[in-house]
Amino acid sequence: MTLIDGKALADKMAIALKDKVDALKAKGVTPGLVVVLVGENPASQVYVRNKERRALTAGFKSEIIRLSEETSEKDLLALIDQLNQDSQWHGILVQLPLPAHISEEKVLLAIDPEKDVDGFHPTNMGLLWSGSPVMMPSTPAGIMVMLDEYGVDIAGKTALVIGRSNIVGKPMAQMLLDRHATVTIAHSRTKNLAEVAKQADILVVAIGMGNFVTADFVKPGAVVIDVGMNRDENGKLIGDVKFDEVEPIASLITPVPGGVGPMTITMLMEQTYETAKRTLGK
Ligand code: GUN
């Protein structure tokens, strides 16, 4: 069996989380997650609805604040300031991407680092890179939980992360490094990518190009993690890895859908719970 079943693991963790949330509520704290969505990006609409649904299922208080595409940067910053002060919200998440007239950097900087459950604030990024993480980006955090659940030995292994985004590639590299992997980050300008990839014991692919990684990229027995969420010409959800070709070569592989995606939301919920728990006794 080579499949890493992210959906099953997410379901298992959701049941355990509900119990932890009930216990916290009994002590008078209900975890609160507020999601801010600016504009009409169809993929973002789906993501934020899923986040809200999962938060409510876990027993959280949760709300989506929907703002029009024309919202000014100033108004968005004022809203964030208000949410920072509002003690019912333990986690604040501003869905990305933002409309072009709003600076993502300014918005992420405005979120109180203690409520930044995405782990995108420079303070939280810095804490992660210095080896003392508090808030971690959910997608790579979920991948680490999957690797551990499936008993993947990380120390001393060669890991390649394809993609260098702040959301996935960079924090992923740091989390693997922290667990003593020998880590390389590859990207669109990397030369001989297939050859580089073929050295990797652990291959994490987050480039956003459907079926990009084929059999010739993969070392026999490698662990392959597919972060891709692409649509093919028929609108079907496909990963960055050509699954049918790679699955027979890999020792473990995540499917799309049902792999990384469900665990991303799980980690967001876990992190919001942990953040709420830290307010106990404050
Ligand atoms: N857009 C795509 N992925 C994410 C994420 O993990 N968090 C936020 N806020 N926006 C995203």
PDB file of C-alpha atoms and ligand atoms in Angstrom:
ATOM      1  CA  MET A   1       0.000   0.000   0.000  1.00  0.00           C
ATOM      2  CA  THR A   2       1.680   3.216  -1.101  1.00  0.00           C
ATOM      3  CA  LEU A   3      -1.110   5.726  -0.603  1.00  0.00           C
ATOM      4  CA  ILE A   4      -0.933   8.432   2.071  1.00  0.00           C
ATOM      5  CA  ASP A   5      -4.593   8.918   2.956  1.00  0.00           C
ATOM      6  CA  GLY A   6      -4.802  12.560   4.061  1.00  0.00           C
ATOM      7  CA  LYS A   7      -8.574  12.475   4.184  1.00  0.00           C
ATOM      8  CA  ALA A   8      -8.650   9.539   6.635  1.00  0.00           C
ATOM      9  CA  LEU A   9      -6.020  11.158   8.849  1.00  0.00           C
ATOM     10  CA  ALA A  10      -7.876  14.490   8.774  1.00  0.00           C
ATOM     11  CA  ASP A  11     -11.120  12.733   9.754  1.00  0.00           C
ATOM     12  CA  LYS A  12      -9.377  10.961  12.632  1.00  0.00           C
ATOM     13  CA  MET A  13      -7.848  14.214  13.888  1.00  0.00           C
ATOM     14  CA  ALA A  14     -11.201  16.017  13.572  1.00  0.00           C
ATOM     15  CA  ILE A  15     -12.805  13.563  16.018  1.00  0.00           C
ATOM     16  CA  ALA A  16      -9.981  14.036  18.545  1.00  0.00           C
ATOM     17  CA  LEU A  17     -10.140  17.805  18.087  1.00  0.00           C
ATOM     18  CA  LYS A  18     -13.867  17.916  18.871  1.00  0.00           C
ATOM     19  CA  ASP A  19     -13.143  16.320  22.267  1.00  0.00           C
ATOM     20  CA  LYS A  20     -10.322  18.774  22.977  1.00  0.00           C
ATOM     21  CA  VAL A  21     -12.595  21.694  22.028  1.00  0.00           C
ATOM     22  CA  ASP A  22     -15.387  20.422  24.294  1.00  0.00           C
ATOM     23  CA  ALA A  23     -12.928  20.286  27.191  1.00  0.00           C
ATOM     24  CA  LEU A  24     -11.738  23.828  26.489  1.00  0.00           C
ATOM     25  CA  LYS A  25     -15.297  25.105  26.232  1.00  0.00           C
ATOM     26  CA  ALA A  26     -16.007  23.565  29.639  1.00  0.00           C
ATOM     27  CA  LYS A  27     -13.267  25.866  30.941  1.00  0.00           C
ATOM     28  CA  GLY A  28     -15.025  28.857  29.382  1.00  0.00           C
ATOM     29  CA  VAL A  29     -13.082  29.350  26.133  1.00  0.00           C
ATOM     30  CA  THR A  30     -14.653  28.731  22.717  1.00  0.00           C
ATOM     31  CA  PRO A  31     -12.059  28.856  19.922  1.00  0.00           C
ATOM     32  CA  GLY A  32     -12.961  31.571  17.409  1.00  0.00           C
ATOM     33  CA  LEU A  33     -11.785  31.719  13.802  1.00  0.00           C
ATOM     34  CA  VAL A  34     -12.637  34.680  11.584  1.00  0.00           C
ATOM     35  CA  VAL A  35     -11.936  34.503   7.857  1.00  0.00           C
ATOM     36  CA  VAL A  36     -11.763  37.633   5.708  1.00  0.00           C
ATOM     37  CA  LEU A  37     -12.436  37.259   1.995  1.00  0.00           C
ATOM     38  CA  VAL A  38     -11.993  40.213  -0.345  1.00  0.00           C
ATOM     39  CA  GLY A  39     -13.510  39.880  -3.819  1.00  0.00           C
ATOM     40  CA  GLU A  40     -15.027  37.029  -5.759  1.00  0.00           C
ATOM     41  CA  ASN A  41     -12.148  34.636  -6.591  1.00  0.00           C
ATOM     42  CA  PRO A  42     -14.035  31.358  -7.180  1.00  0.00           C
ATOM     43  CA  ALA A  43     -11.343  29.075  -5.709  1.00  0.00           C
ATOM     44  CA  SER A  44     -11.097  31.304  -2.614  1.00  0.00           C
ATOM     45  CA  GLN A  45     -14.887  31.146  -2.166  1.00  0.00           C
ATOM     46  CA  VAL A  46     -14.672  27.341  -1.993  1.00  0.00           C
ATOM     47  CA  TYR A  47     -11.678  27.397   0.382  1.00  0.00           C
ATOM     48  CA  VAL A  48     -13.231  29.822   2.870  1.00  0.00           C
ATOM     49  CA  ARG A  49     -16.539  27.937   2.902  1.00  0.00           C
ATOM     50  CA  ASN A  50     -14.648  24.709   3.674  1.00  0.00           C
ATOM     51  CA  LYS A  51     -12.708  26.427   6.444  1.00  0.00           C
ATOM     52  CA  GLU A  52     -15.870  27.786   8.027  1.00  0.00           C
ATOM     53  CA  ARG A  53     -17.656  24.421   7.760  1.00  0.00           C
ATOM     54  CA  ARG A  54     -14.770  22.565   9.369  1.00  0.00           C
ATOM     55  CA  ALA A  55     -14.490  25.186  12.122  1.00  0.00           C
ATOM     56  CA  LEU A  56     -18.184  24.921  12.981  1.00  0.00           C
ATOM     57  CA  THR A  57     -17.994  21.094  12.942  1.00  0.00           C
ATOM     58  CA  ALA A  58     -15.126  21.276  15.433  1.00  0.00           C
ATOM     59  CA  GLY A  59     -17.342  23.329  17.733  1.00  0.00           C
ATOM     60  CA  PHE A  60     -15.603  26.660  17.096  1.00  0.00           C
ATOM     61  CA  LYS A  61     -17.214  30.012  16.714  1.00  0.00           C
ATOM     62  CA  SER A  62     -16.574  31.004  13.102  1.00  0.00           C
ATOM     63  CA  GLU A  63     -17.513  33.732  10.676  1.00  0.00           C
ATOM     64  CA  ILE A  64     -16.618  34.726   7.135  1.00  0.00           C
ATOM     65  CA  ILE A  65     -16.421  38.464   6.545  1.00  0.00           C
ATOM     66  CA  ARG A  66     -16.990  39.027   2.810  1.00  0.00           C
ATOM     67  CA  LEU A  67     -15.815  42.346   1.402  1.00  0.00           C
ATOM     68  CA  SER A  68     -16.257  43.676  -2.128  1.00  0.00           C
ATOM     69  CA  GLU A  69     -13.446  43.622  -4.673  1.00  0.00           C
ATOM     70  CA  GLU A  70     -13.366  47.459  -4.418  1.00  0.00           C
ATOM     71  CA  THR A  71     -12.606  47.532  -0.680  1.00  0.00           C
ATOM     72  CA  SER A  72      -9.753  49.969  -0.016  1.00  0.00           C
ATOM     73  CA  GLU A  73      -6.532  48.901   1.652  1.00  0.00           C
ATOM     74  CA  LYS A  74      -7.245  51.434   4.398  1.00  0.00           C
ATOM     75  CA  ASP A  75     -10.647  49.901   5.186  1.00  0.00           C
ATOM     76  CA  LEU A  76      -9.217  46.387   5.229  1.00  0.00           C
ATOM     77  CA  LEU A  77      -6.431  47.465   7.601  1.00  0.00           C
ATOM     78  CA  ALA A  78      -9.010  49.132   9.857  1.00  0.00           C
ATOM     79  CA  LEU A  79     -11.052  45.913   9.950  1.00  0.00           C
ATOM     80  CA  ILE A  80      -7.960  43.871  10.854  1.00  0.00           C
ATOM     81  CA  ASP A  81      -7.182  46.310  13.641  1.00  0.00           C
ATOM     82  CA  GLN A  82     -10.705  45.849  15.007  1.00  0.00           C
ATOM     83  CA  LEU A  83     -10.446  42.016  14.798  1.00  0.00           C
ATOM     84  CA  ASN A  84      -7.057  42.152  16.548  1.00  0.00           C
ATOM     85  CA  GLN A  85      -8.777  43.850  19.522  1.00  0.00           C
ATOM     86  CA  ASP A  86     -11.791  41.525  19.577  1.00  0.00           C
ATOM     87  CA  SER A  87     -11.172  38.788  22.147  1.00  0.00           C
ATOM     88  CA  GLN A  88     -13.761  36.380  20.715  1.00  0.00           C
ATOM     89  CA  TRP A  89     -11.419  35.792  17.727  1.00  0.00           C
ATOM     90  CA  HIS A  90      -8.335  33.701  18.492  1.00  0.00           C
ATOM     91  CA  GLY A  91      -7.445  33.235  14.842  1.00  0.00           C
ATOM     92  CA  ILE A  92      -7.633  35.757  11.998  1.00  0.00           C
ATOM     93  CA  LEU A  93      -7.142  34.568   8.439  1.00  0.00           C
ATOM     94  CA  VAL A  94      -7.163  36.841   5.404  1.00  0.00           C
ATOM     95  CA  GLN A  95      -7.654  34.683   2.335  1.00  0.00           C
ATOM     96  CA  LEU A  96      -5.052  35.165  -0.380  1.00  0.00           C
ATOM     97  CA  PRO A  97      -4.710  36.295  -3.125  1.00  0.00           C
ATOM     98  CA  LEU A  98      -5.929  39.844  -2.465  1.00  0.00           C
ATOM     99  CA  PRO A  99      -7.034  42.228  -5.237  1.00  0.00           C
ATOM    100  CA  ALA A 100      -4.064  43.901  -6.962  1.00  0.00           C
ATOM    101  CA  HIS A 101      -4.653  47.346  -5.375  1.00  0.00           C
ATOM    102  CA  ILE A 102      -4.124  45.966  -1.852  1.00  0.00           C
ATOM    103  CA  SER A 103      -0.619  45.259  -0.535  1.00  0.00           C
ATOM    104  CA  GLU A 104      -0.452  41.687   0.727  1.00  0.00           C
ATOM    105  CA  GLU A 105       2.663  42.558   2.690  1.00  0.00           C
ATOM    106  CA  LYS A 106       0.968  45.410   4.592  1.00  0.00           C
ATOM    107  CA  VAL A 107      -2.092  43.295   5.328  1.00  0.00           C
ATOM    108  CA  LEU A 108      -0.114  40.325   6.658  1.00  0.00           C
ATOM    109  CA  LEU A 109       1.981  42.689   8.771  1.00  0.00           C
ATOM    110  CA  ALA A 110      -1.195  44.198  10.285  1.00  0.00           C
ATOM    111  CA  ILE A 111      -2.478  40.898  11.722  1.00  0.00           C
ATOM    112  CA  ASP A 112      -1.542  40.419  15.395  1.00  0.00           C
ATOM    113  CA  PRO A 113       1.172  37.709  15.252  1.00  0.00           C
ATOM    114  CA  GLU A 114      -0.555  35.978  18.181  1.00  0.00           C
ATOM    115  CA  LYS A 115      -3.721  35.609  16.067  1.00  0.00           C
ATOM    116  CA  ASP A 116      -1.932  34.816  12.807  1.00  0.00           C
ATOM    117  CA  VAL A 117      -3.076  31.192  12.451  1.00  0.00           C
ATOM    118  CA  ASP A 118      -1.731  31.085   8.869  1.00  0.00           C
ATOM    119  CA  GLY A 119       1.787  31.742  10.185  1.00  0.00           C
ATOM    120  CA  PHE A 120       2.424  34.284   7.405  1.00  0.00           C
ATOM    121  CA  HIS A 121       3.398  37.284   9.591  1.00  0.00           C
ATOM    122  CA  PRO A 122       7.133  38.048   9.334  1.00  0.00           C
ATOM    123  CA  THR A 123       7.456  37.519  13.098  1.00  0.00           C
ATOM    124  CA  ASN A 124       6.059  34.005  12.807  1.00  0.00           C
ATOM    125  CA  MET A 125       8.112  33.273   9.681  1.00  0.00           C
ATOM    126  CA  GLY A 126      11.201  34.446  11.568  1.00  0.00           C
ATOM    127  CA  LEU A 127      10.388  32.311  14.607  1.00  0.00           C
ATOM    128  CA  LEU A 128      10.008  29.291  12.326  1.00  0.00           C
ATOM    129  CA  TRP A 129      13.342  29.931  10.603  1.00  0.00           C
ATOM    130  CA  SER A 130      15.122  30.476  13.904  1.00  0.00           C
ATOM    131  CA  GLY A 131      13.902  27.100  15.157  1.00  0.00           C
ATOM    132  CA  SER A 132      11.269  28.252  17.684  1.00  0.00           C
ATOM    133  CA  PRO A 133       8.008  28.096  15.741  1.00  0.00           C
ATOM    134  CA  VAL A 134       4.742  29.219  17.336  1.00  0.00           C
ATOM    135  CA  MET A 135       2.387  29.600  14.350  1.00  0.00           C
ATOM    136  CA  MET A 136       3.199  27.515  11.301  1.00  0.00           C
ATOM    137  CA  PRO A 137       1.807  27.671   7.768  1.00  0.00           C
ATOM    138  CA  SER A 138      -0.841  24.942   7.607  1.00  0.00           C
ATOM    139  CA  THR A 139       0.079  23.167   4.378  1.00  0.00           C
ATOM    140  CA  PRO A 140       3.673  22.262   5.261  1.00  0.00           C
ATOM    141  CA  ALA A 141       2.677  21.603   8.895  1.00  0.00           C
ATOM    142  CA  GLY A 142       0.088  19.094   7.647  1.00  0.00           C
ATOM    143  CA  ILE A 143       2.680  17.425   5.425  1.00  0.00           C
ATOM    144  CA  MET A 144       4.987  16.930   8.435  1.00  0.00           C
ATOM    145  CA  VAL A 145       2.130  15.264  10.361  1.00  0.00           C
ATOM    146  CA  MET A 146       1.455  12.952   7.388  1.00  0.00           C
ATOM    147  CA  LEU A 147       5.138  11.985   7.110  1.00  0.00           C
ATOM    148  CA  ASP A 148       5.212  11.157  10.817  1.00  0.00           C
ATOM    149  CA  GLU A 149       1.922   9.246  10.720  1.00  0.00           C
ATOM    150  CA  TYR A 150       3.284   7.038   7.930  1.00  0.00           C
ATOM    151  CA  GLY A 151       6.598   6.498   9.726  1.00  0.00           C
ATOM    152  CA  VAL A 152       8.793   8.279   7.196  1.00  0.00           C
ATOM    153  CA  ASP A 153      12.335   8.572   8.468  1.00  0.00           C
ATOM    154  CA  ILE A 154      13.429  12.157   7.760  1.00  0.00           C
ATOM    155  CA  ALA A 155      16.810  12.591   9.479  1.00  0.00           C
ATOM    156  CA  GLY A 156      19.713  12.314   7.054  1.00  0.00           C
ATOM    157  CA  LYS A 157      17.438  11.902   4.039  1.00  0.00           C
ATOM    158  CA  THR A 158      17.679  13.956   0.875  1.00  0.00           C
ATOM    159  CA  ALA A 159      14.625  16.166   0.422  1.00  0.00           C
ATOM    160  CA  LEU A 160      13.730  18.296  -2.579  1.00  0.00           C
ATOM    161  CA  VAL A 161      11.027  20.929  -2.394  1.00  0.00           C
ATOM    162  CA  ILE A 162       9.895  22.140  -5.807  1.00  0.00           C
ATOM    163  CA  GLY A 163       8.391  25.620  -5.367  1.00  0.00           C
ATOM    164  CA  ARG A 164       9.613  28.555  -3.273  1.00  0.00           C
ATOM    165  CA  SER A 165       6.430  30.309  -2.133  1.00  0.00           C
ATOM    166  CA  ASN A 166       6.131  31.818   1.343  1.00  0.00           C
ATOM    167  CA  ILE A 167       2.980  29.738   1.870  1.00  0.00           C
ATOM    168  CA  VAL A 168       4.430  26.304   1.090  1.00  0.00           C
ATOM    169  CA  GLY A 169       7.925  25.925  -0.380  1.00  0.00           C
ATOM    170  CA  LYS A 170      10.016  28.020   2.012  1.00  0.00           C
ATOM    171  CA  PRO A 171       8.377  26.916   5.295  1.00  0.00           C
ATOM    172  CA  MET A 172       8.357  23.298   4.044  1.00  0.00           C
ATOM    173  CA  ALA A 173      12.106  23.431   3.482  1.00  0.00           C
ATOM    174  CA  GLN A 174      12.671  24.801   6.972  1.00  0.00           C
ATOM    175  CA  MET A 175      10.467  22.169   8.647  1.00  0.00           C
ATOM    176  CA  LEU A 176      12.352  19.364   6.858  1.00  0.00           C
ATOM    177  CA  LEU A 177      15.676  20.986   7.726  1.00  0.00           C
ATOM    178  CA  ASP A 178      14.639  21.207  11.364  1.00  0.00           C
ATOM    179  CA  ARG A 179      14.135  17.428  11.273  1.00  0.00           C
ATOM    180  CA  HIS A 180      17.648  16.960   9.900  1.00  0.00           C
ATOM    181  CA  ALA A 181      16.924  16.317   6.223  1.00  0.00           C
ATOM    182  CA  THR A 182      19.404  17.558   3.617  1.00  0.00           C
ATOM    183  CA  VAL A 183      17.154  20.021   1.836  1.00  0.00           C
ATOM    184  CA  THR A 184      17.233  21.573  -1.624  1.00  0.00           C
ATOM    185  CA  ILE A 185      14.682  24.092  -2.932  1.00  0.00           C
ATOM    186  CA  ALA A 186      14.093  23.964  -6.688  1.00  0.00           C
ATOM    187  CA  HIS A 187      11.995  26.353  -8.784  1.00  0.00           C
ATOM    188  CA  SER A 188      11.188  27.451 -12.319  1.00  0.00           C
ATOM    189  CA  ARG A 189      14.797  28.435 -13.070  1.00  0.00           C
ATOM    190  CA  THR A 190      16.386  25.252 -11.733  1.00  0.00           C
ATOM    191  CA  LYS A 191      18.440  23.540 -14.430  1.00  0.00           C
ATOM    192  CA  ASN A 192      18.048  19.790 -15.048  1.00  0.00           C
ATOM    193  CA  LEU A 193      15.137  19.599 -12.639  1.00  0.00           C
ATOM    194  CA  ALA A 194      14.312  15.955 -13.365  1.00  0.00           C
ATOM    195  CA  GLU A 195      17.897  14.939 -12.589  1.00  0.00           C
ATOM    196  CA  VAL A 196      17.924  16.958  -9.365  1.00  0.00           C
ATOM    197  CA  ALA A 197      14.556  15.512  -8.352  1.00  0.00           C
ATOM    198  CA  LYS A 198      15.739  11.979  -8.986  1.00  0.00           C
ATOM    199  CA  GLN A 199      18.267  12.308  -6.126  1.00  0.00           C
ATOM    200  CA  ALA A 200      15.523  12.958  -3.570  1.00  0.00           C
ATOM    201  CA  ASP A 201      14.307  10.469  -0.970  1.00  0.00           C
ATOM    202  CA  ILE A 202      11.492  12.889  -0.146  1.00  0.00           C
ATOM    203  CA  LEU A 203      10.006  14.947  -2.984  1.00  0.00           C
ATOM    204  CA  VAL A 204       7.515  17.726  -2.218  1.00  0.00           C
ATOM    205  CA  VAL A 205       5.942  19.299  -5.279  1.00  0.00           C
ATOM    206  CA  ALA A 206       4.260  22.709  -4.997  1.00  0.00           C
ATOM    207  CA  ILE A 207       4.555  24.451  -8.346  1.00  0.00           C
ATOM    208  CA  GLY A 208       0.948  24.665  -9.503  1.00  0.00           C
ATOM    209  CA  MET A 209       1.399  22.955 -12.872  1.00  0.00           C
ATOM    210  CA  GLY A 210      -0.823  19.965 -13.555  1.00  0.00           C
ATOM    211  CA  ASN A 211       0.900  16.567 -14.094  1.00  0.00           C
ATOM    212  CA  PHE A 212       4.319  18.285 -14.201  1.00  0.00           C
ATOM    213  CA  VAL A 213       6.262  15.623 -12.316  1.00  0.00           C
ATOM    214  CA  THR A 214       6.517  12.444 -14.380  1.00  0.00           C
ATOM    215  CA  ALA A 215       8.164   9.076 -13.704  1.00  0.00           C
ATOM    216  CA  ASP A 216      11.579  10.307 -14.847  1.00  0.00           C
ATOM    217  CA  PHE A 217      11.693  12.780 -11.892  1.00  0.00           C
ATOM    218  CA  VAL A 218      11.317  10.109  -9.231  1.00  0.00           C
ATOM    219  CA  LYS A 219      13.886   7.935  -7.490  1.00  0.00           C
ATOM    220  CA  PRO A 220      12.573   4.403  -6.933  1.00  0.00           C
ATOM    221  CA  GLY A 221      11.202   4.166  -3.393  1.00  0.00           C
ATOM    222  CA  ALA A 222      10.901   7.933  -2.917  1.00  0.00           C
ATOM    223  CA  VAL A 223       8.162   9.522  -0.799  1.00  0.00           C
ATOM    224  CA  VAL A 224       6.191  11.885  -3.062  1.00  0.00           C
ATOM    225  CA  ILE A 225       4.016  14.672  -1.658  1.00  0.00           C
ATOM    226  CA  ASP A 226       1.788  16.493  -4.146  1.00  0.00           C
ATOM    227  CA  VAL A 227       0.595  19.953  -3.083  1.00  0.00           C
ATOM    228  CA  GLY A 228      -0.907  20.774  -6.502  1.00  0.00           C
ATOM    229  CA  MET A 229      -4.529  21.806  -6.982  1.00  0.00           C
ATOM    230  CA  ASN A 230      -4.999  22.306 -10.706  1.00  0.00           C
ATOM    231  CA  ARG A 231      -7.929  21.861 -13.077  1.00  0.00           C
ATOM    232  CA  ASP A 232      -7.460  19.870 -16.263  1.00  0.00           C
ATOM    233  CA  GLU A 233      -9.231  20.730 -19.540  1.00  0.00           C
ATOM    234  CA  ASN A 234     -12.380  18.958 -18.305  1.00  0.00           C
ATOM    235  CA  GLY A 235     -12.416  20.858 -15.002  1.00  0.00           C
ATOM    236  CA  LYS A 236     -11.223  17.825 -13.033  1.00  0.00           C
ATOM    237  CA  LEU A 237      -8.979  18.478 -10.001  1.00  0.00           C
ATOM    238  CA  ILE A 238      -5.441  17.224 -10.666  1.00  0.00           C
ATOM    239  CA  GLY A 239      -2.148  17.465  -8.815  1.00  0.00           C
ATOM    240  CA  ASP A 240       1.331  18.572  -9.893  1.00  0.00           C
ATOM    241  CA  VAL A 241       2.362  14.904 -10.069  1.00  0.00           C
ATOM    242  CA  LYS A 242       1.313  12.492 -12.812  1.00  0.00           C
ATOM    243  CA  PHE A 243      -0.082  10.032 -10.298  1.00  0.00           C
ATOM    244  CA  ASP A 244      -0.562   6.920 -12.462  1.00  0.00           C
ATOM    245  CA  GLU A 245       3.034   7.055 -13.673  1.00  0.00           C
ATOM    246  CA  VAL A 246       4.667   7.891 -10.348  1.00  0.00           C
ATOM    247  CA  GLU A 247       2.627   5.711  -7.978  1.00  0.00           C
ATOM    248  CA  PRO A 248       4.284   2.410  -9.047  1.00  0.00           C
ATOM    249  CA  ILE A 249       7.764   3.880  -8.413  1.00  0.00           C
ATOM    250  CA  ALA A 250       7.139   5.685  -5.117  1.00  0.00           C
ATOM    251  CA  SER A 251       7.139   3.997  -1.715  1.00  0.00           C
ATOM    252  CA  LEU A 252       4.484   6.474  -0.527  1.00  0.00           C
ATOM    253  CA  ILE A 253       2.470   9.092  -2.422  1.00  0.00           C
ATOM    254  CA  THR A 254      -0.348  11.539  -1.671  1.00  0.00           C
ATOM    255  CA  PRO A 255      -3.354  11.526  -4.007  1.00  0.00           C
ATOM    256  CA  VAL A 256      -5.151  14.634  -5.301  1.00  0.00           C
ATOM    257  CA  PRO A 257      -7.794  15.100  -4.048  1.00  0.00           C
ATOM    258  CA  GLY A 258      -7.673  13.446  -0.618  1.00  0.00           C
ATOM    259  CA  GLY A 259      -4.003  13.992   0.247  1.00  0.00           C
ATOM    260  CA  VAL A 260      -2.502  17.304   1.331  1.00  0.00           C
ATOM    261  CA  GLY A 261      -5.706  19.376   0.995  1.00  0.00           C
ATOM    262  CA  PRO A 262      -7.753  17.931   3.877  1.00  0.00           C
ATOM    263  CA  MET A 263      -4.733  18.081   6.204  1.00  0.00           C
ATOM    264  CA  THR A 264      -4.179  21.780   5.470  1.00  0.00           C
ATOM    265  CA  ILE A 265      -7.534  22.697   6.970  1.00  0.00           C
ATOM    266  CA  THR A 266      -6.967  20.261   9.844  1.00  0.00           C
ATOM    267  CA  MET A 267      -3.758  22.053  10.815  1.00  0.00           C
ATOM    268  CA  LEU A 268      -5.489  25.426  10.640  1.00  0.00           C
ATOM    269  CA  MET A 269      -8.093  24.112  13.094  1.00  0.00           C
ATOM    270  CA  GLU A 270      -5.451  22.575  15.388  1.00  0.00           C
ATOM    271  CA  GLN A 271      -3.535  25.842  15.409  1.00  0.00           C
ATOM    272  CA  THR A 272      -6.625  27.899  16.166  1.00  0.00           C
ATOM    273  CA  TYR A 273      -7.441  25.530  19.027  1.00  0.00           C
ATOM    274  CA  GLU A 274      -3.899  25.818  20.419  1.00  0.00           C
ATOM    275  CA  THR A 275      -4.082  29.609  20.154  1.00  0.00           C
ATOM    276  CA  ALA A 276      -7.383  29.694  22.032  1.00  0.00           C
ATOM    277  CA  LYS A 277      -5.941  27.377  24.680  1.00  0.00           C
ATOM    278  CA  ARG A 278      -3.017  29.758  25.253  1.00  0.00           C
ATOM    279  CA  THR A 279      -5.506  32.474  26.348  1.00  0.00           C
ATOM    280  CA  LEU A 280      -6.568  30.329  29.325  1.00  0.00           C
ATOM    281  CA  GLY A 281      -5.547  32.020  32.511  1.00  0.00           C
ATOM    282  CA  LYS A 282      -4.568  35.235  30.717  1.00  0.00           C
TER     283      LYS A 282
HETATM  284  N1  GUN B   1      -4.601  31.010  -0.318  1.00  0.00           N
HETATM  285  C1  GUN B   1      -4.140  29.793  -0.690  1.00  0.00           C
HETATM  286  N2  GUN B   1      -3.726  29.092   0.386  1.00  0.00           N
HETATM  287  C2  GUN B   1      -3.935  29.888   1.452  1.00  0.00           C
HETATM  288  C3  GUN B   1      -3.723  29.722   2.849  1.00  0.00           C
HETATM  289  O1  GUN B   1      -3.235  28.696   3.341  1.00  0.00           O
HETATM  290  N3  GUN B   1      -4.089  30.765   3.628  1.00  0.00           N
HETATM  291  C4  GUN B   1      -4.598  31.905   3.127  1.00  0.00           C
HETATM  292  N4  GUN B   1      -4.912  32.892   3.965  1.00  0.00           N
HETATM  293  N5  GUN B   1      -4.810  32.104   1.843  1.00  0.00           N
HETATM  294  C5  GUN B   1      -4.479  31.090   1.022  1.00  0.00           C
END
